[in-house]
Amino acid sequence: MTQESSNRMFSGASQYVLDEELAKIVNISMALEMPLLLKGEPGTGKTMLAHAIAEALHMRLIVLNVKSSMKLIEALYQYDTLTRLNDSRFGDSSRDVSNIEEYIKMGKIGQSFVTDEKVVLLIDEIDKADTDFQDDMLDVLDQMEFDIIEIDKTIQAKNRPVIIITSNAKKSLSDPFLGRCNFHHIAFPEPEMMNEIVKVHFPDIDRELLEHSLRAFYKMRDMRNIEKKPATRELINWIRALKADPDFRIKDLVKGNIPYLGVLFKKSPDYAAALNSVSRMRI
Amino acid sequence: MFTNFFYTLKQVGIPVSPTSFLRLQKALNMGLITSVDDFYTAARTILVKNERYFDLYDQVFAHHFKGAELKEPEEYELSEIARSMLDQWLKDPKGLARSMGIDEEKLNKMTPEELIKYFLDRLKEQTEEHHGGGKWIGTGGTSPVGHSGYHPGGMRVGGISRNKSATKVAMDRRYRDYSQDGPLTQSQMGEALKRLRNLVPVGPKDVLDIDNTIYQTMKNAGEIELVFEKSLKDRLKVILAIDNGGWSMEPYIGVLQTLFNYARAQFKDLKTFFFHNTIYEKLWEDPPRVKKPVKVTDLVRLDPETRFIIVGDASMAPYELMAKNGSIHWEEQSGEPSYKRLQFIAQTFPYSVWFNPTPVNEWPYTRTINMIREVFPMFELTIDGLEQAVNYLMRRN
């Protein structure tokens, strides 16, 4: 890391409320040039953090959405054989068919290596892929280089990207993989913190609505027998729904008459359980 | 630097690697860490790779940098201390007032109850350093408040940290819910469910997958490539028998039922029965144990492959287990000791386990737990215990 960039410390962004602890962790990871692995309940802003870092440091964000069937090579580069075959058949393109390099397309990790500027690379939901993917990726991120077998060329990263990796903990990650990352678990925000978060999303929100909806929300999170608790994302959408509904009165919330439960509870047993206990709830 | 800290982490069972320790040194050398608060955060993010260990880390950190007890004194211990402090107060009011740094006059005005409560509060918010571990409990409480406690300076700002210093935050044990030991709670549901998902039959891959074989063979340019898959196996049947009698079981019943209900789809059949303390002639399908009795002897008609899971604290008077008419409910006098019934169930269902919510280190002190452990393999009702039990239930003979 150059002197110039180490002065660039991350301290929050316009759409993201950062807690002190996390800011420290991000800065330490950037200074140590280590990938940062973020775990936490869905909807606690893991992905948002990468966006916020990119915005705050004025870097471009490259997102690699990991899919279950993904092979590492797709994330690195693709050799577009079909276009080459097509070109050689018709010969009406400007590309040189004998030059394979012209048919190599960079994947997301590849892109983050070859760009001239320093970028933020977000590897989203790494746990979806199988362990092979994770293990293969390690070397690439460790060495900051990979080989393109077809043209026998090694691509080296011009700038080491800031790497953020998120995981929903669907599968456990392998030990060597964890060994090469810094780790943080984003806990669910406390009510005061949540207050701030909602205000960032709805700057003009009515104070009474904010207070009551948050209270109802945390009550509902505390409800028993719920498998998937509503998270920040659900809360934001729910408040959006409440605000959009002209018939909605804050009094309803106080009375325990809570609309749009479907926004908060996405699993049908949860929804049924919530519906059942909400009617008996007093806020 | 901080080698002892590192080794304490290792000792308590957090998987920390030397590489990560070196990386921490690097961070220290780079001048990234300027305060204890920074160190707390940095060391955690670099050394600890799983939130399950955050709680242990907090404990070690608080212990190491502050000398807090590794295990928090239990509530009853605290009240013991408070009581002995009250004794001390009666003997030597001046001395105690001085050592606690409070006005004697103020203490004089309080009733004994108020005093106890006051002492308790003081003990709970205890932040000074203590030496000698558990020893100071019961020494008459001459001076429970030590000196020269380490105070990391500086305030933390914003967010979750609530203006506390790192050690204070560590002592909060915010991550207790993520830790692996300690009984199951609602918040561990997801983790627990993941363990339970392993309760599915696995066979060897011994059936030819024709479609895939053709596809792979074509891909292989005609060279035959055989693809095998697992043969279909029937899903498991599960019986869950819960002791819903005593208050000791109260916190776990809801959690357990939710847990198994969510896992229901993966079972072929899930039956839930209830009993009190131990099983006699009957089990009940309804929680109040009145309406729908099921004779234990009838269980023999069920599939012996059924996984029989009993949940209970297994703590009772020995006669309840061993005597012929041992039940504390008069209508349950069945003429056969409960111990025999349990043996019968264990023989009928070779795949059976007993979950016990009491911590494993307390088991040896309860006679009935030891006796029941001879009949059923017993597991602690924790994430780890659940994992072990699932492994046990899925074992191949």
mmCIF file of N, CA, C and O in Angstrom, chain B residues 69-98:
data_model
loop_
_atom_site.group_PDB
_atom_site.id
_atom_site.type_symbol
_atom_site.label_atom_id
_atom_site.label_comp_id
_atom_site.label_asym_id
_atom_site.label_seq_id
_atom_site.Cartn_x
_atom_site.Cartn_y
_atom_site.Cartn_z
ATOM 1 N N GLU B 69 -12.416 -12.560 36.639
ATOM 2 C CA GLU B 69 -12.516 -14.001 36.760
ATOM 3 C C GLU B 69 -12.808 -14.582 35.388
ATOM 4 O O GLU B 69 -13.581 -14.021 34.630
ATOM 5 N N LEU B 70 -12.223 -15.727 35.110
ATOM 6 C CA LEU B 70 -12.501 -16.329 33.806
ATOM 7 C C LEU B 70 -13.950 -16.746 33.709
ATOM 8 O O LEU B 70 -14.569 -16.661 32.690
ATOM 9 N N LYS B 71 -14.478 -17.227 34.835
ATOM 10 C CA LYS B 71 -15.903 -17.540 34.812
ATOM 11 C C LYS B 71 -16.582 -16.567 35.768
ATOM 12 O O LYS B 71 -16.091 -16.343 36.860
ATOM 13 N N GLU B 72 -17.683 -16.023 35.316
ATOM 14 C CA GLU B 72 -18.366 -15.081 36.178
ATOM 15 C C GLU B 72 -18.917 -15.801 37.391
ATOM 16 O O GLU B 72 -19.421 -16.909 37.287
ATOM 17 N N PRO B 73 -18.824 -15.177 38.557
ATOM 18 C CA PRO B 73 -19.410 -15.833 39.716
ATOM 19 C C PRO B 73 -20.914 -15.974 39.526
ATOM 20 O O PRO B 73 -21.558 -15.096 38.973
ATOM 21 N N GLU B 74 -21.422 -17.098 39.952
ATOM 22 C CA GLU B 74 -22.850 -17.329 39.775
ATOM 23 C C GLU B 74 -23.634 -16.445 40.740
ATOM 24 O O GLU B 74 -23.110 -15.946 41.732
ATOM 25 N N GLU B 75 -24.892 -16.327 40.413
ATOM 26 C CA GLU B 75 -25.762 -15.488 41.223
ATOM 27 C C GLU B 75 -25.719 -15.891 42.702
ATOM 28 O O GLU B 75 -25.584 -15.074 43.589
ATOM 29 N N TYR B 76 -25.769 -17.214 42.957
ATOM 30 C CA TYR B 76 -25.839 -17.646 44.352
ATOM 31 C C TYR B 76 -24.531 -17.366 45.072
ATOM 32 O O TYR B 76 -24.504 -17.063 46.251
ATOM 33 N N GLU B 77 -23.439 -17.453 44.307
ATOM 34 C CA GLU B 77 -22.151 -17.114 44.902
ATOM 35 C C GLU B 77 -22.143 -15.650 45.331
ATOM 36 O O GLU B 77 -21.704 -15.303 46.411
ATOM 37 N N LEU B 78 -22.685 -14.824 44.438
ATOM 38 C CA LEU B 78 -22.747 -13.405 44.738
ATOM 39 C C LEU B 78 -23.540 -13.156 46.010
ATOM 40 O O LEU B 78 -23.122 -12.383 46.875
ATOM 41 N N SER B 79 -24.676 -13.844 46.102
ATOM 42 C CA SER B 79 -25.490 -13.581 47.284
ATOM 43 C C SER B 79 -24.791 -14.112 48.528
ATOM 44 O O SER B 79 -24.940 -13.558 49.618
ATOM 45 N N GLU B 80 -24.010 -15.194 48.357
ATOM 46 C CA GLU B 80 -23.189 -15.669 49.469
ATOM 47 C C GLU B 80 -22.248 -14.569 49.945
ATOM 48 O O GLU B 80 -22.140 -14.268 51.136
ATOM 49 N N ILE B 81 -21.589 -13.982 48.956
ATOM 50 C CA ILE B 81 -20.614 -12.946 49.281
ATOM 51 C C ILE B 81 -21.304 -11.774 49.968
ATOM 52 O O ILE B 81 -20.842 -11.259 50.986
ATOM 53 N N ALA B 82 -22.446 -11.400 49.365
ATOM 54 C CA ALA B 82 -23.163 -10.258 49.929
ATOM 55 C C ALA B 82 -23.529 -10.533 51.384
ATOM 56 O O ALA B 82 -23.416 -9.663 52.253
ATOM 57 N N ARG B 83 -23.941 -11.787 51.632
ATOM 58 C CA ARG B 83 -24.319 -12.143 52.991
ATOM 59 C C ARG B 83 -23.128 -12.048 53.950
ATOM 60 O O ARG B 83 -23.233 -11.524 55.056
ATOM 61 N N SER B 84 -21.985 -12.566 53.472
ATOM 62 C CA SER B 84 -20.827 -12.519 54.359
ATOM 63 C C SER B 84 -20.356 -11.082 54.563
ATOM 64 O O SER B 84 -19.805 -10.728 55.592
ATOM 65 N N MET B 85 -20.628 -10.252 53.526
ATOM 66 C CA MET B 85 -20.294 -8.843 53.695
ATOM 67 C C MET B 85 -21.183 -8.209 54.763
ATOM 68 O O MET B 85 -20.753 -7.359 55.533
ATOM 69 N N LEU B 86 -22.444 -8.657 54.779
ATOM 70 C CA LEU B 86 -23.356 -8.139 55.793
ATOM 71 C C LEU B 86 -22.862 -8.530 57.187
ATOM 72 O O LEU B 86 -22.859 -7.704 58.112
ATOM 73 N N ASP B 87 -22.419 -9.786 57.328
ATOM 74 C CA ASP B 87 -21.851 -10.232 58.604
ATOM 75 C C ASP B 87 -20.700 -9.324 59.012
ATOM 76 O O ASP B 87 -20.599 -8.873 60.148
ATOM 77 N N GLN B 88 -19.842 -9.113 58.032
ATOM 78 C CA GLN B 88 -18.656 -8.296 58.286
ATOM 79 C C GLN B 88 -19.065 -6.888 58.725
ATOM 80 O O GLN B 88 -18.492 -6.304 59.621
ATOM 81 N N TRP B 89 -20.098 -6.426 58.056
ATOM 82 C CA TRP B 89 -20.610 -5.076 58.327
ATOM 83 C C TRP B 89 -21.089 -4.975 59.776
ATOM 84 O O TRP B 89 -20.855 -3.996 60.472
ATOM 85 N N LEU B 90 -21.741 -6.058 60.248
ATOM 86 C CA LEU B 90 -22.245 -6.050 61.611
ATOM 87 C C LEU B 90 -21.083 -6.039 62.600
ATOM 88 O O LEU B 90 -21.154 -5.423 63.670
ATOM 89 N N LYS B 91 -19.984 -6.744 62.237
ATOM 90 C CA LYS B 91 -18.834 -6.797 63.136
ATOM 91 C C LYS B 91 -18.033 -5.505 63.088
ATOM 92 O O LYS B 91 -17.588 -4.996 64.104
ATOM 93 N N ASP B 92 -17.802 -5.037 61.897
ATOM 94 C CA ASP B 92 -16.840 -3.936 61.755
ATOM 95 C C ASP B 92 -17.310 -2.961 60.673
ATOM 96 O O ASP B 92 -16.819 -2.984 59.551
ATOM 97 N N PRO B 93 -18.314 -2.148 61.021
ATOM 98 C CA PRO B 93 -18.898 -1.269 60.003
ATOM 99 C C PRO B 93 -17.867 -0.301 59.403
ATOM 100 O O PRO B 93 -17.880 -0.076 58.191
ATOM 101 N N LYS B 94 -16.999 0.222 60.230
ATOM 102 C CA LYS B 94 -16.051 1.228 59.733
ATOM 103 C C LYS B 94 -15.150 0.625 58.665
ATOM 104 O O LYS B 94 -14.947 1.189 57.611
ATOM 105 N N GLY B 95 -14.581 -0.541 59.026
ATOM 106 C CA GLY B 95 -13.613 -1.183 58.132
ATOM 107 C C GLY B 95 -14.206 -1.449 56.755
ATOM 108 O O GLY B 95 -13.597 -1.146 55.731
ATOM 109 N N LEU B 96 -15.416 -1.984 56.765
ATOM 110 C CA LEU B 96 -16.026 -2.326 55.492
ATOM 111 C C LEU B 96 -16.350 -1.079 54.681
ATOM 112 O O LEU B 96 -16.108 -1.022 53.480
ATOM 113 N N ALA B 97 -16.886 -0.095 55.374
ATOM 114 C CA ALA B 97 -17.228 1.137 54.683
ATOM 115 C C ALA B 97 -15.986 1.722 54.030
ATOM 116 O O ALA B 97 -16.031 2.192 52.890
ATOM 117 N N ARG B 98 -14.870 1.650 54.749
ATOM 118 C CA ARG B 98 -13.639 2.210 54.201
ATOM 119 C C ARG B 98 -13.194 1.411 52.975
ATOM 120 O O ARG B 98 -12.866 1.964 51.938
#
